[in-house]
Backbone as JSON, one array per atom type, in Angstrom:
{
  "sequence": "MREIRLRALAKINLCLDVLGKREDGYHEVRMVMQTLNIFDKLSVRISQEPGIRIVTNLSYLPVNENNLVYRAARMLMDEFGIREGLDIDLYKYIPVAAGMAGGSSDAAAVIFAMNKLFRLGLSLERMMERGVQIGADVPYCLMRGTALAEGIGERLTRLAPCPPCYVLVAKPPVNVSTKFVYGNLKADQLSCHPDVDGFIEAMEAGDFHAMAALMGNVLETVTVPAYPIIDRIKQFMMEHGAIGAMMSGSGPTVFGIYTDLTAAKQTFYELKKSRLAAVVYLSDVYNVTY",
  "N": [[60.8, 91.85, 99.05], [62.58, 93.27, 96.44], [64.43, 95.09, 95.68], [66.88, 97.35, 96.92], [67.98, 100.47, 98.18], [70.89, 102.3, 98.92], [73.2, 104.26, 100.9], [76.59, 104.57, 100.72], [78.99, 105.29, 102.95], [81.76, 107.6, 103.17], [85.04, 107.45, 104.71], [87.37, 108.83, 107.1], [90.66, 108.82, 108.52], [91.24, 109.67, 111.7], [93.44, 109.44, 113.25], [96.42, 107.66, 112.73], [98.43, 104.9, 113.02], [101.17, 102.75, 112.32], [102.3, 99.72, 113.38], [104.07, 97.75, 112.65], [105.33, 95.3, 110.27], [103.71, 92.32, 109.4], [104.21, 88.72, 109.4], [102.68, 87.64, 107.38], [102.73, 89.52, 105.45], [100.98, 91.64, 105.63], [100.32, 94.8, 107.29], [100.49, 95.72, 110.7], [98.19, 97.73, 112.26], [97.02, 100.68, 114.0], [94.4, 102.66, 114.51], [92.16, 105.49, 114.44], [89.0, 105.63, 113.25], [86.55, 107.36, 111.26], [83.33, 108.01, 110.04], [81.97, 110.06, 107.41], [79.56, 112.49, 106.22], [79.53, 112.06, 103.43], [78.98, 110.38, 100.47], [78.58, 107.45, 98.35], [76.02, 106.38, 96.07], [73.97, 103.53, 95.92], [72.02, 101.16, 94.15], [70.56, 98.11, 94.5], [69.36, 95.32, 92.91], [67.37, 92.39, 92.63], [67.58, 90.03, 90.06], [66.09, 87.95, 87.54], [67.75, 86.97, 85.67], [70.73, 85.23, 85.61], [73.93, 86.08, 87.12], [76.12, 88.97, 87.63], [75.63, 92.33, 87.24], [76.96, 95.46, 86.82], [76.43, 98.9, 86.77], [77.85, 102.04, 86.35], [78.6, 105.53, 87.01], [81.11, 106.28, 86.3], [83.27, 105.98, 83.71], [85.76, 104.76, 83.66], [85.84, 102.98, 85.71], [86.2, 99.65, 86.78], [83.9, 96.96, 86.08], [83.87, 94.37, 86.74], [85.41, 91.43, 88.18], [87.48, 92.93, 89.21], [86.44, 94.94, 90.64], [85.49, 95.81, 93.89], [82.84, 95.69, 94.68], [81.68, 93.84, 92.93], [83.16, 91.57, 93.68], [82.34, 91.23, 96.33], [79.62, 90.65, 96.0], [79.8, 88.28, 94.45], [81.11, 86.6, 96.27], [79.14, 86.14, 98.3], [77.09, 85.04, 96.76], [78.28, 82.64, 95.91], [78.78, 81.38, 98.38], [76.21, 81.04, 99.51], [74.79, 79.79, 97.57], [73.24, 81.23, 95.72], [71.09, 81.59, 93.04], [69.75, 83.44, 91.51], [70.22, 86.57, 89.76], [72.04, 89.74, 90.02], [71.48, 93.19, 89.67], [73.29, 96.05, 89.78], [73.39, 99.42, 90.43], [75.7, 101.91, 90.59], [76.55, 104.92, 91.83], [79.09, 107.1, 91.92], [80.36, 109.33, 94.29], [82.3, 109.63, 96.21], [85.72, 110.26, 96.06], [87.91, 108.35, 93.92], [90.61, 106.12, 94.68], [91.62, 107.55, 96.92], [92.06, 107.32, 99.63], [89.81, 107.21, 101.23], [88.21, 105.04, 101.52], [86.24, 104.41, 99.62], [85.7, 102.3, 97.72], [85.69, 100.1, 99.47], [83.57, 100.78, 101.14], [81.46, 100.71, 99.33], [81.46, 97.97, 98.74], [80.79, 96.99, 101.28], [78.19, 97.98, 101.48], [76.89, 96.44, 99.54], [77.11, 93.88, 100.64], [75.51, 94.24, 102.92], [73.07, 94.85, 101.63], [72.52, 92.46, 100.17], [72.24, 90.67, 102.26], [69.84, 91.51, 103.31], [68.07, 91.38, 101.05], [68.14, 88.69, 100.23], [67.56, 87.42, 102.55], [69.53, 86.35, 104.34], [70.2, 86.23, 106.99], [72.41, 87.08, 108.42], [74.28, 88.33, 111.13], [75.6, 91.55, 112.2], [78.23, 91.15, 113.02], [78.85, 88.71, 111.7], [78.59, 89.49, 109.05], [80.72, 91.27, 108.95], [82.86, 89.53, 109.35], [82.9, 88.22, 106.91], [83.3, 90.38, 105.26], [85.99, 91.18, 105.62], [87.37, 89.46, 104.04], [87.22, 90.6, 101.59], [88.34, 93.14, 101.83], [90.46, 95.06, 104.05], [89.26, 97.34, 105.15], [86.56, 96.93, 104.92], [85.01, 95.64, 107.04], [84.91, 97.78, 108.95], [83.48, 99.65, 107.42], [81.01, 98.5, 107.39], [80.34, 98.67, 110.08], [80.56, 101.46, 110.74], [80.57, 104.92, 112.0], [82.39, 106.04, 114.89], [85.43, 104.57, 115.58], [87.98, 102.41, 116.95], [90.45, 100.88, 115.15], [92.26, 97.91, 114.81], [94.85, 95.36, 114.38], [94.86, 94.26, 111.08], [93.14, 96.15, 110.53], [90.75, 95.05, 110.88], [89.97, 94.38, 113.47], [87.82, 95.77, 115.57], [86.8, 98.37, 117.74], [84.13, 99.97, 119.08], [83.91, 103.44, 119.61], [83.17, 106.28, 121.75], [81.12, 108.74, 120.16], [82.72, 110.99, 117.89], [83.04, 114.39, 118.82], [80.71, 116.91, 117.66], [81.66, 118.54, 114.67], [83.07, 120.31, 111.87], [84.16, 119.11, 108.75], [86.5, 119.63, 106.36], [87.22, 118.46, 103.21], [89.64, 117.61, 100.86], [90.78, 116.55, 97.75], [93.7, 116.27, 95.98], [94.72, 116.6, 92.48], [95.72, 113.92, 91.93], [96.2, 110.37, 91.99], [96.65, 107.81, 94.4], [98.22, 104.78, 95.05], [97.4, 102.38, 97.41], [98.9, 100.1, 97.78], [101.4, 100.94, 96.83], [102.09, 102.82, 98.79], [102.18, 101.38, 101.29], [104.03, 99.52, 100.49], [106.34, 100.99, 100.33], [106.71, 101.94, 102.84], [108.74, 102.25, 105.63], [108.38, 100.64, 108.16], [109.76, 99.69, 110.4], [111.58, 101.62, 110.85], [110.45, 103.93, 111.68], [110.53, 106.86, 113.51], [108.82, 108.3, 115.02], [105.68, 108.03, 116.51], [102.16, 108.43, 116.45], [100.19, 109.37, 119.32], [97.85, 107.4, 119.94], [96.1, 106.53, 121.97], [96.07, 108.8, 123.63], [94.91, 110.58, 121.86], [92.33, 109.49, 121.63], [91.39, 109.86, 124.25], [91.37, 112.68, 124.35], [89.48, 113.2, 122.37], [87.18, 111.99, 123.42], [86.85, 113.63, 125.56], [86.09, 115.91, 124.33], [87.92, 117.83, 123.63], [89.02, 119.77, 121.36], [91.37, 121.11, 120.61], [93.4, 119.68, 121.86], [92.98, 117.28, 120.55], [93.7, 118.04, 117.93], [96.41, 118.54, 118.3], [97.33, 116.0, 118.73], [96.79, 114.54, 116.49], [97.87, 112.38, 113.88], [99.57, 110.71, 111.19], [101.3, 108.13, 110.09], [101.72, 107.27, 107.52], [102.07, 109.46, 105.98], [104.76, 109.85, 105.8], [105.58, 108.52, 103.57], [103.78, 109.2, 101.45], [103.59, 112.06, 101.31], [106.27, 113.06, 100.61], [106.34, 112.0, 98.02], [104.21, 113.24, 96.81], [104.11, 116.35, 97.04], [102.07, 118.25, 97.01], [100.16, 117.53, 98.79], [101.05, 118.39, 101.3], [100.96, 121.12, 100.83], [98.22, 121.59, 100.65], [97.45, 120.91, 103.24], [98.77, 122.94, 104.69], [97.46, 125.16, 103.63], [94.85, 124.82, 104.64], [95.37, 125.02, 107.41], [96.24, 127.64, 107.54], [93.9, 128.87, 107.07], [92.09, 128.68, 109.19], [91.65, 126.04, 110.14], [91.69, 123.74, 112.87], [93.2, 121.57, 112.88], [94.92, 119.57, 110.47], [95.27, 116.89, 108.18], [96.51, 114.08, 106.28], [94.35, 111.6, 104.96], [94.17, 108.13, 105.53], [96.03, 106.27, 103.17], [96.23, 108.34, 101.5], [95.61, 110.42, 98.53], [94.01, 112.28, 99.81], [93.25, 115.11, 101.82], [92.19, 116.27, 104.99], [90.63, 118.81, 106.95], [89.88, 119.93, 110.22], [87.28, 121.78, 111.57], [85.79, 124.01, 113.89], [84.26, 126.16, 113.56], [81.69, 127.03, 111.53], [81.41, 129.09, 109.65], [84.06, 129.79, 109.04], [84.86, 127.36, 107.95], [83.24, 127.17, 105.66], [84.15, 129.42, 104.25], [86.8, 128.71, 103.76], [86.34, 126.49, 102.17], [85.37, 127.66, 99.77], [87.57, 129.27, 99.1], [89.55, 127.36, 98.78], [88.6, 125.92, 96.59], [88.83, 127.88, 94.64], [91.58, 128.13, 94.56], [92.56, 125.98, 93.16], [94.14, 123.93, 94.03], [93.1, 121.52, 94.66], [91.35, 118.76, 93.18], [88.79, 117.93, 93.82], [86.55, 119.15, 96.3], [85.05, 118.91, 99.42], [82.62, 119.72, 101.93], [81.77, 118.63, 105.03], [80.14, 116.98, 107.81], [80.9, 115.14, 110.84], [79.65, 111.83, 110.97], [77.53, 109.59, 112.36], [75.65, 107.65, 111.82], [74.34, 104.41, 111.62], [73.86, 101.44, 109.54]],
  "CA": [[61.68, 92.95, 98.68], [63.4, 92.93, 95.27], [65.41, 96.16, 95.45], [67.22, 98.17, 98.08], [68.85, 101.61, 97.86], [71.77, 102.54, 100.07], [74.28, 105.24, 100.85], [77.87, 104.04, 101.21], [79.65, 106.46, 103.52], [83.21, 107.74, 103.16], [85.67, 107.51, 106.03], [88.7, 109.4, 107.26], [91.41, 108.35, 109.69], [91.57, 110.8, 112.57], [94.77, 109.15, 113.77], [96.81, 106.4, 112.08], [99.77, 104.42, 113.34], [101.55, 101.42, 111.82], [103.16, 99.16, 114.42], [105.08, 96.9, 112.03], [104.89, 94.42, 109.2], [103.48, 90.97, 109.87], [104.81, 87.65, 108.59], [101.84, 87.37, 106.21], [102.89, 90.61, 104.5], [100.14, 92.77, 106.01], [100.86, 95.68, 108.34], [99.72, 95.86, 111.94], [97.84, 99.14, 112.37], [96.19, 101.14, 115.11], [93.91, 103.93, 113.96], [90.82, 105.94, 114.79], [88.24, 105.8, 112.01], [85.34, 108.17, 111.39], [82.55, 108.2, 108.82], [81.53, 111.42, 107.09], [78.33, 112.59, 105.45], [79.88, 112.05, 102.01], [78.57, 109.01, 100.19], [78.17, 106.92, 97.06], [74.66, 105.84, 96.07], [73.84, 102.23, 95.29], [70.74, 100.48, 94.03], [70.83, 96.68, 94.31], [68.1, 94.68, 92.53], [67.39, 90.97, 92.26], [67.22, 89.79, 88.66], [65.91, 86.54, 87.18], [68.87, 86.61, 84.81], [71.91, 84.96, 86.46], [75.11, 86.92, 86.93], [76.24, 90.26, 88.32], [75.78, 93.43, 86.29], [77.21, 96.73, 87.5], [76.43, 100.11, 85.95], [78.4, 103.14, 87.15], [78.73, 106.82, 86.33], [82.51, 106.5, 85.94], [83.58, 105.08, 82.59], [87.02, 104.05, 83.88], [85.73, 102.07, 86.85], [85.91, 98.28, 86.32], [82.61, 96.43, 86.51], [84.07, 92.93, 86.8], [86.01, 90.98, 89.44], [88.42, 93.93, 89.7], [85.66, 95.88, 91.45], [85.16, 95.19, 95.18], [81.4, 95.45, 94.7], [81.49, 92.56, 92.23], [83.75, 90.49, 94.48], [81.49, 91.02, 97.5], [78.41, 89.97, 95.54], [80.15, 86.92, 94.05], [81.43, 85.83, 97.47], [77.91, 85.7, 98.96], [76.39, 84.14, 95.84], [78.92, 81.33, 95.95], [78.63, 80.76, 99.7], [74.82, 80.7, 99.83], [74.16, 79.12, 96.44], [72.21, 82.11, 95.13], [70.99, 81.35, 91.6], [69.27, 84.65, 90.84], [71.27, 87.54, 89.46], [72.0, 91.06, 90.66], [71.74, 94.41, 88.91], [73.78, 97.05, 90.75], [73.68, 100.76, 89.94], [76.64, 102.53, 91.52], [76.85, 106.32, 91.49], [80.24, 107.48, 92.75], [80.69, 110.69, 94.73], [83.56, 109.55, 96.96], [86.84, 110.17, 95.1], [88.56, 107.05, 93.76], [92.03, 106.08, 95.06], [91.76, 108.79, 97.69], [92.25, 107.09, 101.06], [88.54, 107.42, 101.93], [87.53, 103.73, 101.57], [85.06, 104.4, 98.77], [85.45, 100.95, 97.22], [85.35, 99.23, 100.61], [82.23, 101.15, 101.6], [80.53, 100.18, 98.33], [81.39, 96.52, 98.97], [80.04, 96.79, 102.52], [76.78, 98.25, 101.17], [76.37, 95.3, 98.8], [76.96, 92.79, 101.62], [74.32, 94.56, 103.71], [71.9, 94.75, 100.77], [72.24, 91.06, 99.87], [71.77, 90.05, 103.49], [68.42, 91.85, 103.41], [67.3, 90.94, 99.88], [68.06, 87.22, 100.17], [67.24, 86.96, 103.9], [70.62, 85.44, 104.72], [70.21, 86.11, 108.44], [73.74, 87.35, 108.98], [74.42, 89.43, 112.08], [76.64, 92.51, 111.82], [79.53, 90.49, 113.23], [79.08, 87.71, 110.66], [78.84, 90.24, 107.81], [82.07, 91.81, 109.06], [83.8, 88.41, 109.15], [82.98, 87.99, 105.47], [83.8, 91.59, 104.63], [87.45, 91.27, 105.67], [87.89, 88.69, 102.92], [87.22, 91.51, 100.43], [89.29, 94.22, 102.09], [90.63, 95.32, 105.49], [88.38, 98.42, 105.6], [85.15, 96.59, 104.73], [84.31, 95.49, 108.32], [84.59, 99.09, 109.51], [82.45, 100.31, 106.61], [79.74, 97.94, 107.83], [80.06, 99.17, 111.43], [80.44, 102.92, 110.66], [80.68, 105.7, 113.23], [83.73, 106.3, 115.42], [85.93, 103.27, 116.04], [89.4, 102.09, 116.97], [90.73, 99.72, 114.3], [93.56, 97.3, 115.1], [95.15, 94.24, 113.51], [95.04, 94.85, 109.75], [92.01, 97.06, 110.43], [89.52, 94.28, 111.04], [89.61, 94.31, 114.89], [87.18, 97.07, 115.77], [86.2, 98.72, 119.03], [83.34, 101.18, 118.92], [84.25, 104.5, 120.53], [82.18, 107.35, 121.9], [81.14, 109.52, 118.92], [83.53, 112.21, 117.79], [82.18, 115.56, 119.06], [80.3, 117.57, 116.41], [82.57, 119.5, 114.07], [82.96, 120.37, 110.41], [85.35, 118.5, 108.15], [86.75, 120.04, 104.98], [87.92, 117.37, 102.55], [90.17, 118.03, 99.56], [91.62, 115.57, 97.06], [94.48, 116.87, 94.89], [94.52, 115.91, 91.19], [96.59, 112.75, 91.79], [95.72, 109.14, 92.61], [97.71, 107.13, 95.13], [98.01, 103.36, 95.28], [97.66, 101.92, 98.78], [99.99, 99.13, 97.68], [102.64, 101.72, 96.71], [102.41, 103.48, 100.07], [102.61, 100.39, 102.27], [105.22, 98.87, 99.97], [107.49, 101.86, 100.53], [106.77, 102.34, 104.24], [109.78, 101.6, 106.44], [107.7, 100.61, 109.45], [110.71, 99.44, 111.49], [112.47, 102.77, 110.99], [109.68, 105.11, 112.09], [111.06, 107.41, 114.76], [107.76, 109.0, 115.74], [104.37, 107.41, 116.37], [101.11, 109.23, 117.1], [99.65, 108.89, 120.59], [96.47, 107.05, 119.62], [95.32, 106.53, 123.22], [95.89, 110.19, 124.03], [93.94, 111.19, 120.95], [91.0, 109.0, 122.0], [91.02, 110.55, 125.49], [91.04, 114.07, 124.01], [88.24, 113.18, 121.6], [86.08, 111.69, 124.33], [86.68, 114.81, 126.43], [85.63, 117.02, 123.51], [88.98, 118.85, 123.6], [89.44, 119.82, 119.96], [92.76, 121.55, 120.45], [94.24, 118.53, 122.21], [92.83, 116.35, 119.43], [94.5, 118.54, 116.81], [97.83, 118.4, 118.62], [97.68, 114.59, 118.78], [96.54, 113.92, 115.2], [99.08, 111.95, 113.2], [99.41, 109.65, 110.21], [102.67, 107.76, 109.72], [101.8, 107.05, 106.08], [102.51, 110.71, 105.36], [106.21, 109.77, 105.56], [105.75, 108.01, 102.2], [102.96, 109.87, 100.44], [103.87, 113.49, 101.18], [107.44, 113.3, 99.76], [106.04, 111.64, 96.64], [103.22, 114.18, 96.3], [104.22, 117.51, 97.92], [100.84, 119.05, 97.02], [99.42, 117.17, 100.01], [101.49, 119.29, 102.36], [100.49, 122.46, 100.49], [96.81, 121.67, 101.03], [97.42, 120.95, 104.71], [99.16, 124.28, 105.12], [96.38, 126.07, 103.23], [93.77, 124.67, 105.61], [95.8, 125.56, 108.7], [96.29, 129.1, 107.41], [92.54, 129.36, 106.91], [91.21, 128.43, 110.32], [91.52, 124.65, 110.62], [92.4, 123.49, 114.13], [94.1, 120.47, 112.57], [94.79, 119.08, 109.1], [96.05, 115.66, 108.05], [96.17, 113.19, 105.18], [93.52, 110.46, 105.36], [94.61, 106.84, 105.03], [97.25, 106.31, 102.38], [96.19, 109.56, 100.72], [96.19, 111.73, 98.8], [93.03, 113.2, 100.36], [93.58, 115.84, 103.04], [91.02, 116.83, 105.65], [90.85, 119.79, 108.0], [88.8, 119.96, 111.21], [86.84, 123.13, 111.91], [84.71, 124.16, 114.86], [83.51, 127.33, 113.12], [81.12, 126.75, 110.22], [81.69, 130.2, 108.73], [85.45, 129.63, 108.59], [84.92, 126.17, 107.11], [82.64, 127.52, 104.37], [85.03, 130.35, 103.55], [87.95, 127.94, 103.26], [85.83, 125.66, 101.08], [85.34, 128.47, 98.54], [88.94, 129.71, 98.78], [90.3, 126.2, 98.32], [88.14, 125.63, 95.24], [89.41, 128.89, 93.75], [93.03, 127.96, 94.51], [92.82, 124.87, 92.24], [95.05, 122.95, 94.61], [92.39, 120.25, 94.76], [90.44, 118.4, 92.1], [87.46, 117.93, 94.42], [86.51, 119.68, 97.66], [83.77, 118.67, 100.08], [82.45, 120.17, 103.31], [80.89, 117.65, 105.65], [80.23, 116.87, 109.26], [81.1, 113.75, 111.23], [78.35, 111.18, 110.74], [77.59, 108.36, 113.13], [74.47, 106.84, 111.54], [74.66, 103.05, 111.19], [72.88, 100.89, 108.59]],
  "C": [[62.58, 92.5, 97.52], [64.49, 93.97, 95.01], [65.65, 96.92, 96.74], [68.18, 99.26, 97.64], [69.6, 102.02, 99.1], [72.7, 103.71, 99.82], [75.52, 104.61, 101.48], [78.74, 105.2, 101.65], [81.18, 106.42, 103.38], [83.74, 107.74, 104.58], [86.95, 108.34, 105.94], [89.35, 108.73, 108.45], [91.8, 109.55, 110.52], [92.96, 110.66, 113.17], [95.16, 107.8, 113.2], [98.25, 106.07, 112.41], [99.96, 103.03, 112.73], [102.59, 100.86, 112.79], [104.27, 98.28, 113.84], [104.47, 96.05, 110.94], [104.79, 93.0, 109.72], [104.12, 89.95, 108.93], [104.0, 87.36, 107.33], [101.89, 88.49, 105.18], [102.02, 91.82, 104.8], [100.82, 93.59, 107.1], [99.91, 95.73, 109.53], [99.47, 97.35, 112.17], [97.07, 99.41, 113.66], [95.71, 102.52, 114.71], [92.49, 104.2, 114.41], [90.11, 106.3, 113.49], [86.97, 106.6, 112.28], [84.63, 108.28, 110.05], [82.12, 109.65, 108.68], [80.22, 111.36, 106.31], [78.64, 112.86, 103.98], [79.67, 110.61, 101.57], [78.4, 108.74, 98.7], [76.74, 106.42, 97.2], [74.63, 104.52, 95.32], [72.38, 101.79, 95.25], [71.05, 99.03, 93.69], [69.5, 95.97, 94.08], [68.32, 93.21, 92.21], [66.9, 90.85, 90.83], [67.03, 88.29, 88.43], [67.05, 86.04, 86.31], [70.11, 86.4, 85.66], [73.05, 85.93, 86.15], [75.02, 88.24, 87.68], [76.49, 91.33, 87.27], [75.88, 94.74, 87.06], [77.2, 97.85, 86.47], [76.9, 101.26, 86.84], [78.52, 104.4, 86.33], [80.16, 107.13, 85.91], [82.94, 105.49, 84.89], [84.84, 104.24, 82.83], [86.96, 103.05, 85.02], [85.43, 100.66, 86.34], [84.58, 97.8, 86.85], [82.65, 94.9, 86.54], [84.71, 92.56, 88.14], [87.08, 91.92, 89.98], [87.74, 95.01, 90.53], [85.26, 95.17, 92.74], [83.68, 94.89, 95.32], [81.09, 94.08, 94.07], [81.98, 91.41, 93.09], [82.9, 90.18, 95.71], [80.22, 90.26, 97.11], [78.7, 88.51, 95.17], [80.43, 86.04, 95.26], [80.16, 85.29, 98.13], [77.1, 84.77, 98.07], [76.96, 82.73, 95.9], [78.67, 80.63, 97.28], [77.21, 80.25, 99.93], [74.08, 80.08, 98.65], [73.06, 79.94, 95.8], [72.23, 81.97, 93.61], [70.49, 82.58, 90.84], [70.44, 85.62, 90.63], [71.09, 88.84, 90.23], [72.28, 92.14, 89.63], [72.09, 95.49, 89.91], [74.07, 98.35, 90.02], [74.53, 101.45, 90.99], [76.96, 103.94, 91.04], [77.91, 106.83, 92.46], [80.29, 108.98, 93.01], [82.04, 110.7, 95.45], [84.69, 109.43, 95.94], [87.48, 108.79, 95.1], [90.04, 107.17, 94.09], [92.41, 107.31, 95.88], [92.01, 108.58, 99.17], [90.99, 107.3, 101.89], [87.65, 106.18, 101.92], [86.27, 103.69, 100.73], [84.71, 103.02, 98.27], [85.05, 100.0, 98.32], [83.94, 99.51, 101.11], [81.16, 100.65, 100.63], [80.34, 98.68, 98.51], [80.58, 96.21, 100.23], [78.54, 96.99, 102.29], [76.15, 97.07, 100.45], [76.18, 94.1, 99.73], [75.7, 93.01, 102.45], [73.06, 94.37, 102.89], [71.52, 93.3, 100.49], [71.74, 90.31, 101.1], [70.27, 90.3, 103.68], [67.61, 91.21, 102.28], [67.09, 89.43, 99.88], [67.81, 86.59, 101.55], [68.26, 85.94, 104.4], [70.73, 85.28, 106.23], [71.54, 86.36, 109.1], [73.68, 88.52, 109.96], [75.5, 90.39, 111.57], [78.02, 91.87, 111.94], [79.84, 89.49, 112.12], [79.27, 88.37, 109.29], [80.27, 90.79, 107.81], [83.12, 90.73, 108.84], [83.97, 88.1, 107.66], [83.6, 89.19, 104.76], [85.31, 91.68, 104.59], [88.09, 90.44, 104.57], [87.98, 89.53, 101.64], [88.23, 92.62, 100.61], [89.31, 94.57, 103.57], [89.69, 96.39, 106.01], [86.91, 98.05, 105.56], [84.42, 96.36, 106.07], [83.96, 96.83, 108.96], [83.47, 99.78, 108.75], [81.07, 99.72, 106.86], [79.35, 98.47, 109.2], [79.73, 100.66, 111.41], [80.62, 103.59, 112.03], [82.13, 105.98, 113.61], [84.26, 105.01, 116.02], [87.44, 103.23, 116.06], [89.58, 100.83, 116.15], [92.14, 99.22, 114.6], [93.72, 96.05, 114.23], [95.51, 94.78, 112.14], [93.92, 95.85, 109.47], [90.69, 96.38, 110.69], [89.07, 94.15, 112.49], [89.11, 95.68, 115.31], [86.6, 97.2, 117.16], [85.44, 100.02, 118.85], [83.71, 102.19, 120.0], [83.08, 105.46, 120.7], [82.26, 108.24, 120.66], [82.07, 110.72, 119.0], [82.62, 113.41, 118.03], [81.88, 116.29, 117.76], [81.33, 118.61, 115.95], [82.37, 119.45, 112.56], [84.28, 119.88, 109.8], [85.43, 118.93, 106.68], [87.65, 118.99, 104.34], [88.37, 117.83, 101.18], [91.06, 116.94, 98.98], [92.36, 116.28, 95.93], [94.32, 116.06, 93.61], [95.53, 114.79, 90.94], [95.9, 111.57, 92.45], [96.9, 108.43, 93.26], [97.31, 105.68, 95.36], [98.35, 103.01, 96.72], [98.83, 100.94, 98.8], [101.34, 99.84, 97.59], [103.06, 102.29, 98.07], [102.92, 102.46, 101.08], [103.88, 99.67, 101.81], [106.49, 99.67, 100.2], [107.62, 102.37, 101.97], [107.84, 101.55, 104.97], [109.29, 101.58, 107.89], [108.67, 100.44, 110.61], [111.65, 100.6, 111.71], [111.74, 104.04, 111.42], [110.16, 105.6, 113.45], [109.98, 108.07, 115.61], [106.42, 108.32, 115.45], [103.33, 108.28, 117.05], [100.62, 108.57, 118.38], [98.17, 108.6, 120.39], [95.6, 107.07, 120.87], [95.06, 107.94, 123.71], [94.88, 110.89, 123.16], [92.52, 110.77, 121.33], [90.52, 109.7, 123.27], [90.6, 111.99, 125.2], [89.71, 114.13, 123.27], [87.04, 112.94, 122.51], [85.81, 112.83, 125.31], [86.16, 116.02, 125.65], [86.63, 118.15, 123.41], [89.57, 118.9, 122.2], [90.9, 120.21, 119.79], [93.75, 120.45, 120.84], [94.17, 117.47, 121.11], [93.74, 116.76, 118.27], [95.99, 118.33, 117.05], [98.27, 116.94, 118.55], [97.38, 113.84, 117.47], [97.86, 113.52, 114.55], [98.79, 110.8, 112.27], [100.8, 109.28, 109.69], [102.82, 107.5, 108.22], [102.18, 108.33, 105.32], [104.01, 110.68, 105.06], [106.53, 109.24, 104.17], [105.05, 108.9, 101.19], [103.31, 111.33, 100.24], [105.14, 113.76, 100.37], [107.18, 112.99, 98.29], [105.08, 112.63, 95.99], [103.19, 115.41, 97.22], [102.96, 118.38, 97.98], [99.99, 118.73, 98.24], [99.77, 118.12, 101.13], [101.02, 120.72, 102.09], [99.02, 122.64, 100.88], [96.66, 121.71, 102.54], [97.73, 122.35, 105.22], [98.07, 125.3, 104.79], [95.24, 126.01, 104.24], [94.14, 125.27, 106.96], [95.86, 127.08, 108.68], [94.9, 129.71, 107.3], [91.6, 128.79, 107.97], [91.03, 127.01, 110.79], [92.27, 124.49, 111.94], [93.37, 122.32, 113.97], [93.86, 120.03, 111.14], [95.72, 117.9, 108.92], [95.62, 114.91, 106.79], [95.33, 112.03, 105.72], [94.05, 109.19, 104.74], [95.94, 106.93, 104.32], [97.28, 107.5, 101.43], [95.63, 109.33, 99.32], [95.24, 112.72, 99.46], [93.51, 113.81, 101.67], [92.27, 116.31, 103.67], [91.46, 117.82, 106.72], [89.65, 119.81, 108.92], [88.54, 121.41, 111.6], [85.75, 123.08, 112.97], [83.8, 125.32, 114.5], [83.01, 127.1, 111.7], [81.42, 127.85, 109.21], [83.1, 130.09, 108.17], [85.58, 128.44, 107.65], [84.36, 126.46, 105.71], [83.55, 128.44, 103.57], [86.24, 129.62, 102.97], [87.54, 127.04, 102.11], [85.87, 126.43, 99.76], [86.74, 128.9, 98.13], [89.76, 128.55, 98.21], [89.89, 125.81, 96.89], [88.75, 126.62, 94.24], [90.91, 128.68, 93.55], [93.46, 126.9, 93.49], [93.9, 123.91, 92.74], [94.43, 121.56, 94.59], [91.48, 120.03, 93.57], [89.0, 118.39, 92.58], [87.57, 118.42, 95.86], [85.11, 119.43, 98.21], [83.79, 119.31, 101.47], [81.4, 119.27, 103.94], [80.9, 117.83, 107.15], [80.52, 115.41, 109.59], [79.71, 113.1, 111.3], [78.39, 109.8, 111.38], [76.35, 107.49, 112.95], [74.89, 105.47, 111.02], [73.62, 102.61, 110.15], [71.58, 100.57, 109.3]]
}
């Protein structure tokens, strides 16, 4: 095998809590993660020419060590003494700087691809151990599906799949730095924390209305005041049939959960016409692993 083609799936956080800041500067989190049927496409090929070459459809995306894909490939090349090169074609669909782990998912796809192409023999657990060196979301992007993430996001517990539903995703025309959000989060002053355990119980029971009532993301306390359009999109979704709407990750992407496909489709078209969002997707929850 000299080439492998992959889909790198986007994620949303169905519930996100921050417990505090650790001594190493990272934040202790507790969150429910879910992959969606929204994805980037990657082609990874072995080349006789040494080095890593990345081609992407986005002119502003770095193709050097500032790209997580490059860093993931370099990490494995250095560890396993790989002398051959890699040609990586990356076609981005997942919005950049959107709180949907697009870069982390791309890096996870490259780790998986290199494990296959170079027959490294790494188990999922060992790939995840290496993935966290690239980014906190990379281990989850290797696992996929529905999971509880703890620690800095690297301690994962697979959960029963989220019950089938439709997810409307909208990214406003702004980019948000994760570093900015966590840097301005006053974790020790948060007066309200989402009930993550209660949310998991409601999800496993298939009780969508209880799920919606228990959804929460403490990072909204930073991102929403800085970008009020996030709240406008949430309200738009709730006024148009969503049973719950929330910001994903550090934002600015907003998602709404729908149980009625007709209502979800109608909101998709209305939201596109409203121009509140730069990109709008309609997806379902997706629990397919690599």
